Short mmCIF file of C-alpha atoms in Angstrom, two decimals:
data_model
loop_
_atom_site.label_atom_id
_atom_site.label_comp_id
_atom_site.label_asym_id
_atom_site.label_seq_id
_atom_site.Cartn_x
_atom_site.Cartn_y
_atom_site.Cartn_z
CA MET A 14 -18.73 -71.53 -70.98
CA ILE A 15 -17.89 -75.74 -70.90
CA GLY A 16 -20.30 -75.86 -74.16
CA GLU A 17 -17.99 -73.95 -76.26
CA LEU A 18 -15.04 -76.38 -75.33
CA LEU A 19 -17.27 -79.39 -77.27
CA PRO A 20 -18.45 -80.76 -80.45
CA GLN A 21 -21.89 -78.70 -81.56
CA THR A 22 -23.93 -82.19 -81.06
CA VAL A 23 -23.15 -82.03 -77.41
CA VAL A 24 -26.14 -79.95 -75.53
CA THR A 25 -24.81 -78.99 -72.23
CA VAL A 26 -26.82 -76.24 -69.30
CA GLU A 27 -25.19 -74.84 -66.58
CA ALA A 28 -26.64 -72.66 -63.70
CA TYR A 29 -24.45 -70.24 -61.84
CA GLY A 30 -25.67 -69.41 -57.74
CA ASN A 31 -28.68 -70.79 -56.54
CA ASP A 32 -30.73 -71.29 -60.39
CA GLY A 33 -32.07 -74.90 -60.17
CA ALA A 34 -31.90 -75.00 -56.42
CA ASP A 35 -35.54 -75.15 -56.02
CA THR A 36 -36.29 -77.97 -58.92
CA PRO A 37 -38.09 -80.64 -57.28
CA LEU A 38 -35.89 -83.88 -56.39
CA TYR A 39 -37.23 -87.61 -57.58
CA PRO A 40 -37.73 -89.49 -53.96
CA GLU A 41 -34.69 -91.82 -54.72
CA GLU A 42 -32.93 -89.39 -55.56
CA ALA A 43 -33.61 -86.83 -52.20
CA ALA A 44 -32.98 -90.26 -50.58
CA LEU A 45 -29.63 -89.87 -51.26
CA VAL A 46 -29.30 -86.32 -49.27
CA THR A 47 -31.80 -86.59 -46.88
CA ARG A 48 -28.25 -86.20 -44.04
CA ALA A 49 -26.14 -84.31 -45.99
CA VAL A 50 -25.14 -80.45 -45.36
CA ALA A 51 -27.16 -77.65 -47.17
CA LYS A 52 -24.32 -77.14 -49.80
CA ARG A 53 -24.25 -80.44 -50.96
CA ARG A 54 -27.91 -80.83 -51.66
CA ARG A 55 -27.86 -77.47 -53.38
CA GLU A 56 -24.87 -78.38 -56.09
CA PHE A 57 -26.54 -81.85 -56.37
CA THR A 58 -29.99 -80.55 -56.53
CA VAL A 59 -28.85 -77.60 -59.40
CA VAL A 60 -26.67 -79.79 -61.35
CA ARG A 61 -28.90 -82.45 -61.51
CA SER A 62 -31.53 -79.29 -62.72
CA CYS A 63 -28.54 -78.79 -65.22
CA ALA A 64 -29.03 -82.64 -66.56
CA ARG A 65 -33.22 -83.07 -66.84
CA ARG A 66 -32.85 -79.69 -68.72
CA ALA A 67 -30.07 -81.23 -71.44
CA MET A 68 -32.24 -83.88 -71.81
CA GLU A 69 -35.33 -82.26 -72.74
CA LYS A 70 -33.60 -80.48 -75.33
CA LEU A 71 -32.51 -83.82 -76.24
CA GLY A 72 -36.43 -85.03 -76.71
CA VAL A 73 -35.36 -87.65 -73.50
CA PRO A 74 -38.48 -87.68 -71.04
CA PRO A 75 -36.77 -86.10 -67.16
CA GLN A 76 -36.00 -88.30 -64.75
CA PRO A 77 -33.85 -89.87 -62.23
CA ILE A 78 -30.01 -89.47 -62.21
CA LEU A 79 -28.69 -91.62 -59.44
CA PRO A 80 -25.14 -92.45 -59.29
CA GLY A 81 -23.88 -96.43 -60.60
CA GLU A 82 -20.39 -98.05 -59.45
CA ARG A 83 -17.70 -95.33 -58.20
CA GLY A 84 -20.47 -92.23 -57.94
CA ALA A 85 -20.66 -91.51 -61.46
CA PRO A 86 -24.07 -91.07 -63.18
CA ARG A 87 -26.82 -93.47 -65.09
CA TRP A 88 -28.08 -92.08 -67.47
CA PRO A 89 -31.25 -92.82 -69.89
CA ALA A 90 -30.24 -95.41 -72.46
CA GLY A 91 -29.01 -93.96 -75.63
CA LEU A 92 -27.30 -91.11 -73.90
CA ALA A 93 -23.51 -90.09 -72.61
CA GLY A 94 -23.04 -87.40 -70.47
CA SER A 95 -21.14 -85.81 -68.08
CA MET A 96 -21.58 -83.40 -64.67
CA THR A 97 -19.58 -81.09 -62.55
CA HIS A 98 -20.09 -78.73 -59.58
CA CYS A 99 -17.60 -76.28 -57.80
CA ASP A 100 -18.95 -73.55 -55.42
CA GLY A 101 -20.99 -71.08 -57.47
CA TYR A 102 -21.48 -72.84 -60.56
CA CYS A 103 -22.66 -76.42 -62.19
CA ALA A 104 -23.22 -77.83 -65.64
CA ALA A 105 -24.30 -81.06 -66.98
CA ALA A 106 -23.84 -81.89 -70.73
CA LEU A 107 -25.10 -84.77 -72.64
CA VAL A 108 -24.62 -86.45 -76.08
CA ARG A 109 -26.49 -89.29 -77.75
CA ALA A 110 -24.39 -92.22 -78.22
CA THR A 111 -24.39 -92.57 -81.74
CA ASP A 112 -22.75 -88.98 -81.63
CA LEU A 113 -19.75 -89.41 -79.23
CA ALA A 114 -18.75 -92.80 -77.39
CA SER A 115 -18.00 -90.50 -74.37
CA LEU A 116 -17.35 -86.82 -72.71
CA GLY A 117 -16.25 -85.60 -69.52
CA ILE A 118 -16.00 -81.83 -68.38
CA ASP A 119 -14.96 -80.64 -64.96
CA ALA A 120 -15.02 -76.82 -63.44
CA GLU A 121 -12.89 -75.30 -60.55
CA VAL A 122 -13.06 -72.01 -58.88
CA HIS A 123 -9.88 -70.65 -60.64
CA GLY A 124 -7.07 -70.63 -58.09
CA PRO A 125 -4.17 -72.51 -56.53
CA LEU A 126 -4.46 -76.08 -55.26
CA PRO A 127 -4.00 -76.15 -51.74
CA GLU A 128 -0.90 -76.70 -50.24
CA GLY A 129 1.00 -80.45 -51.02
CA VAL A 130 -1.31 -81.75 -53.16
CA LEU A 131 -0.18 -80.60 -57.09
CA PRO A 132 2.82 -83.52 -55.89
CA ALA A 133 0.14 -86.40 -55.18
CA VAL A 134 -1.71 -85.42 -58.79
CA SER A 135 0.78 -84.87 -61.18
CA LEU A 136 3.82 -86.72 -62.83
CA PRO A 137 7.93 -85.18 -62.84
CA ALA A 138 6.89 -84.49 -66.38
CA GLU A 139 3.48 -82.21 -65.85
CA ALA A 140 5.02 -80.30 -62.94
CA GLU A 141 8.08 -79.54 -64.64
CA ARG A 142 6.16 -77.86 -67.58
CA LEU A 143 3.58 -76.04 -65.69
CA ARG A 144 6.49 -73.94 -63.88
CA ARG A 145 7.43 -73.10 -67.84
CA LEU A 146 4.06 -71.78 -68.74
CA ALA A 147 3.25 -70.16 -65.28
CA ALA A 148 6.62 -68.54 -66.68
CA GLN A 149 5.30 -67.68 -69.46
CA ARG A 150 1.46 -66.88 -68.41
CA PRO A 151 1.05 -65.89 -64.60
CA ASP A 152 -2.43 -65.35 -64.95
CA VAL A 153 -3.35 -69.24 -65.35
CA HIS A 154 -3.08 -71.53 -62.00
CA TRP A 155 -2.19 -74.22 -64.22
CA ASP A 156 -1.83 -77.00 -61.13
CA ARG A 157 -5.43 -75.94 -60.38
CA LEU A 158 -6.48 -76.72 -64.20
CA LEU A 159 -3.81 -79.48 -64.52
CA PHE A 160 -6.38 -81.38 -61.42
CA SER A 161 -9.90 -80.65 -63.91
CA ALA A 162 -8.04 -81.78 -67.06
CA LYS A 163 -7.14 -84.99 -65.10
CA GLU A 164 -10.71 -85.02 -64.13
CA SER A 165 -12.18 -85.05 -66.96
CA VAL A 166 -10.06 -87.37 -68.81
CA TYR A 167 -10.97 -89.72 -66.13
CA LYS A 168 -14.67 -89.09 -66.34
CA ALA A 169 -14.45 -90.11 -70.54
CA TRP A 170 -12.47 -92.74 -69.68
CA PHE A 171 -14.24 -94.78 -67.03
CA PRO A 172 -17.83 -95.35 -68.27
CA LEU A 173 -15.31 -96.81 -71.70
CA THR A 174 -13.53 -98.85 -69.24
CA GLY A 175 -15.77 -98.86 -65.49
CA ALA A 176 -12.27 -98.89 -63.86
CA TRP A 177 -9.66 -96.78 -61.78
CA LEU A 178 -7.48 -94.45 -63.89
CA ASP A 179 -5.08 -93.21 -61.17
CA PHE A 180 -3.93 -89.34 -61.42
CA ALA A 181 -0.73 -91.12 -62.21
CA GLU A 182 -1.83 -93.20 -65.64
CA ALA A 183 -2.23 -90.75 -67.97
CA ASP A 184 0.81 -87.66 -68.68
CA ILE A 185 -1.45 -84.19 -70.00
CA GLU A 186 1.05 -81.78 -71.86
CA ILE A 187 -1.64 -78.85 -71.67
CA SER A 188 -1.28 -76.37 -75.33
CA ALA A 189 -2.39 -72.49 -74.46
CA ASP A 190 -3.93 -70.26 -77.04
CA PRO A 191 -0.68 -67.26 -77.05
CA GLY A 192 -2.71 -64.10 -75.08
CA GLU A 193 -6.26 -65.77 -74.84
CA PRO A 194 -7.52 -67.62 -71.75
CA ARG A 195 -7.92 -70.44 -73.64
CA GLY A 196 -6.02 -73.79 -75.84
CA THR A 197 -5.91 -77.23 -75.39
CA PHE A 198 -4.76 -80.51 -73.38
CA ARG A 199 -3.21 -83.81 -74.95
CA ALA A 200 -3.90 -86.59 -72.06
CA THR A 201 -1.50 -89.83 -72.80
CA LEU A 202 -2.49 -92.82 -71.69
CA LEU A 203 0.17 -94.29 -69.34
CA VAL A 204 -1.73 -97.43 -68.87
CA PRO A 205 -3.60 -99.23 -71.99
CA GLY A 206 -6.70 -97.33 -73.20
CA PRO A 207 -9.56 -98.57 -74.24
CA ARG A 208 -11.25 -99.71 -77.29
CA VAL A 209 -14.08 -97.94 -78.96
CA GLY A 210 -15.28 -99.63 -82.20
CA ALA A 211 -11.55 -101.26 -84.02
CA ARG A 212 -8.88 -99.06 -82.31
CA ARG A 213 -7.93 -98.70 -78.94
CA LEU A 214 -7.52 -95.45 -77.32
CA GLY A 215 -3.65 -93.95 -76.67
CA HIS A 216 -4.45 -90.60 -75.80
CA PHE A 217 -7.73 -88.05 -74.91
CA ASP A 218 -7.43 -85.12 -76.64
CA GLY A 219 -9.65 -82.62 -74.64
CA HIS A 220 -10.18 -78.33 -74.39
CA TRP A 221 -9.83 -75.73 -71.62
CA THR A 222 -10.80 -72.38 -70.55
CA ALA A 223 -10.20 -69.88 -67.67
CA ASP A 224 -13.01 -67.28 -67.36
CA ARG A 225 -15.49 -65.56 -64.77
CA GLY A 226 -13.51 -67.01 -61.94
CA LEU A 227 -13.43 -70.62 -62.72
CA VAL A 228 -11.13 -73.01 -65.00
CA ALA A 229 -13.30 -75.49 -67.11
CA THR A 230 -12.46 -78.52 -69.26
CA ALA A 231 -13.25 -81.61 -71.51
CA VAL A 232 -13.36 -84.31 -73.15
CA ALA A 233 -14.35 -85.85 -76.14
CA VAL A 234 -14.54 -89.00 -77.70
CA PRO A 235 -15.43 -89.70 -81.08
CA HIS A 236 -16.37 -93.03 -82.46
CA ASP A 237 -13.61 -93.09 -85.10
#
């Protein structure tokens, strides 16, 4: 599902349900979830199982995946990647750092956001565009899709900057393919963007899909 949203150079591994839940954790990983509830331990384990399988496909020996600053996963040298999990679904996407500058993925259960959340995560212009999209395509929960897109944008932003990006600091415009449960989006940065090579980024481009009871988004940042 998420693999369809990313360039072919990216390796993605997905898991549904408890697939991979019996994967042994490294001791330093297990220590992080000793006191976690069962659901948290399961998602933590399954998403790392996905990531290790992606490493193997890239010829990188499996190794612990520990959180770094602000909880972002620390990847082996030479790799860029992103992980996501929600109820019943986990995925990891990895790529050689020579092929992409950064990437971000996110998946959410395809349902409306809880009451009061949309005003906290959206700009007025975004909320107005969502109202227009909902009138045209009521089959998609556009508020949840916007939230997911902002999560993917942040996950792609952070490895390039090491800085926080607030929900209000990127203006996302979503486009839908006519009659299809997929499309694209552009996140215009409202703060100075990161430098990639000789250029400063002013926006991130991404893709989205709504399928199998989920919405998924992905952002890939090229080197040029």
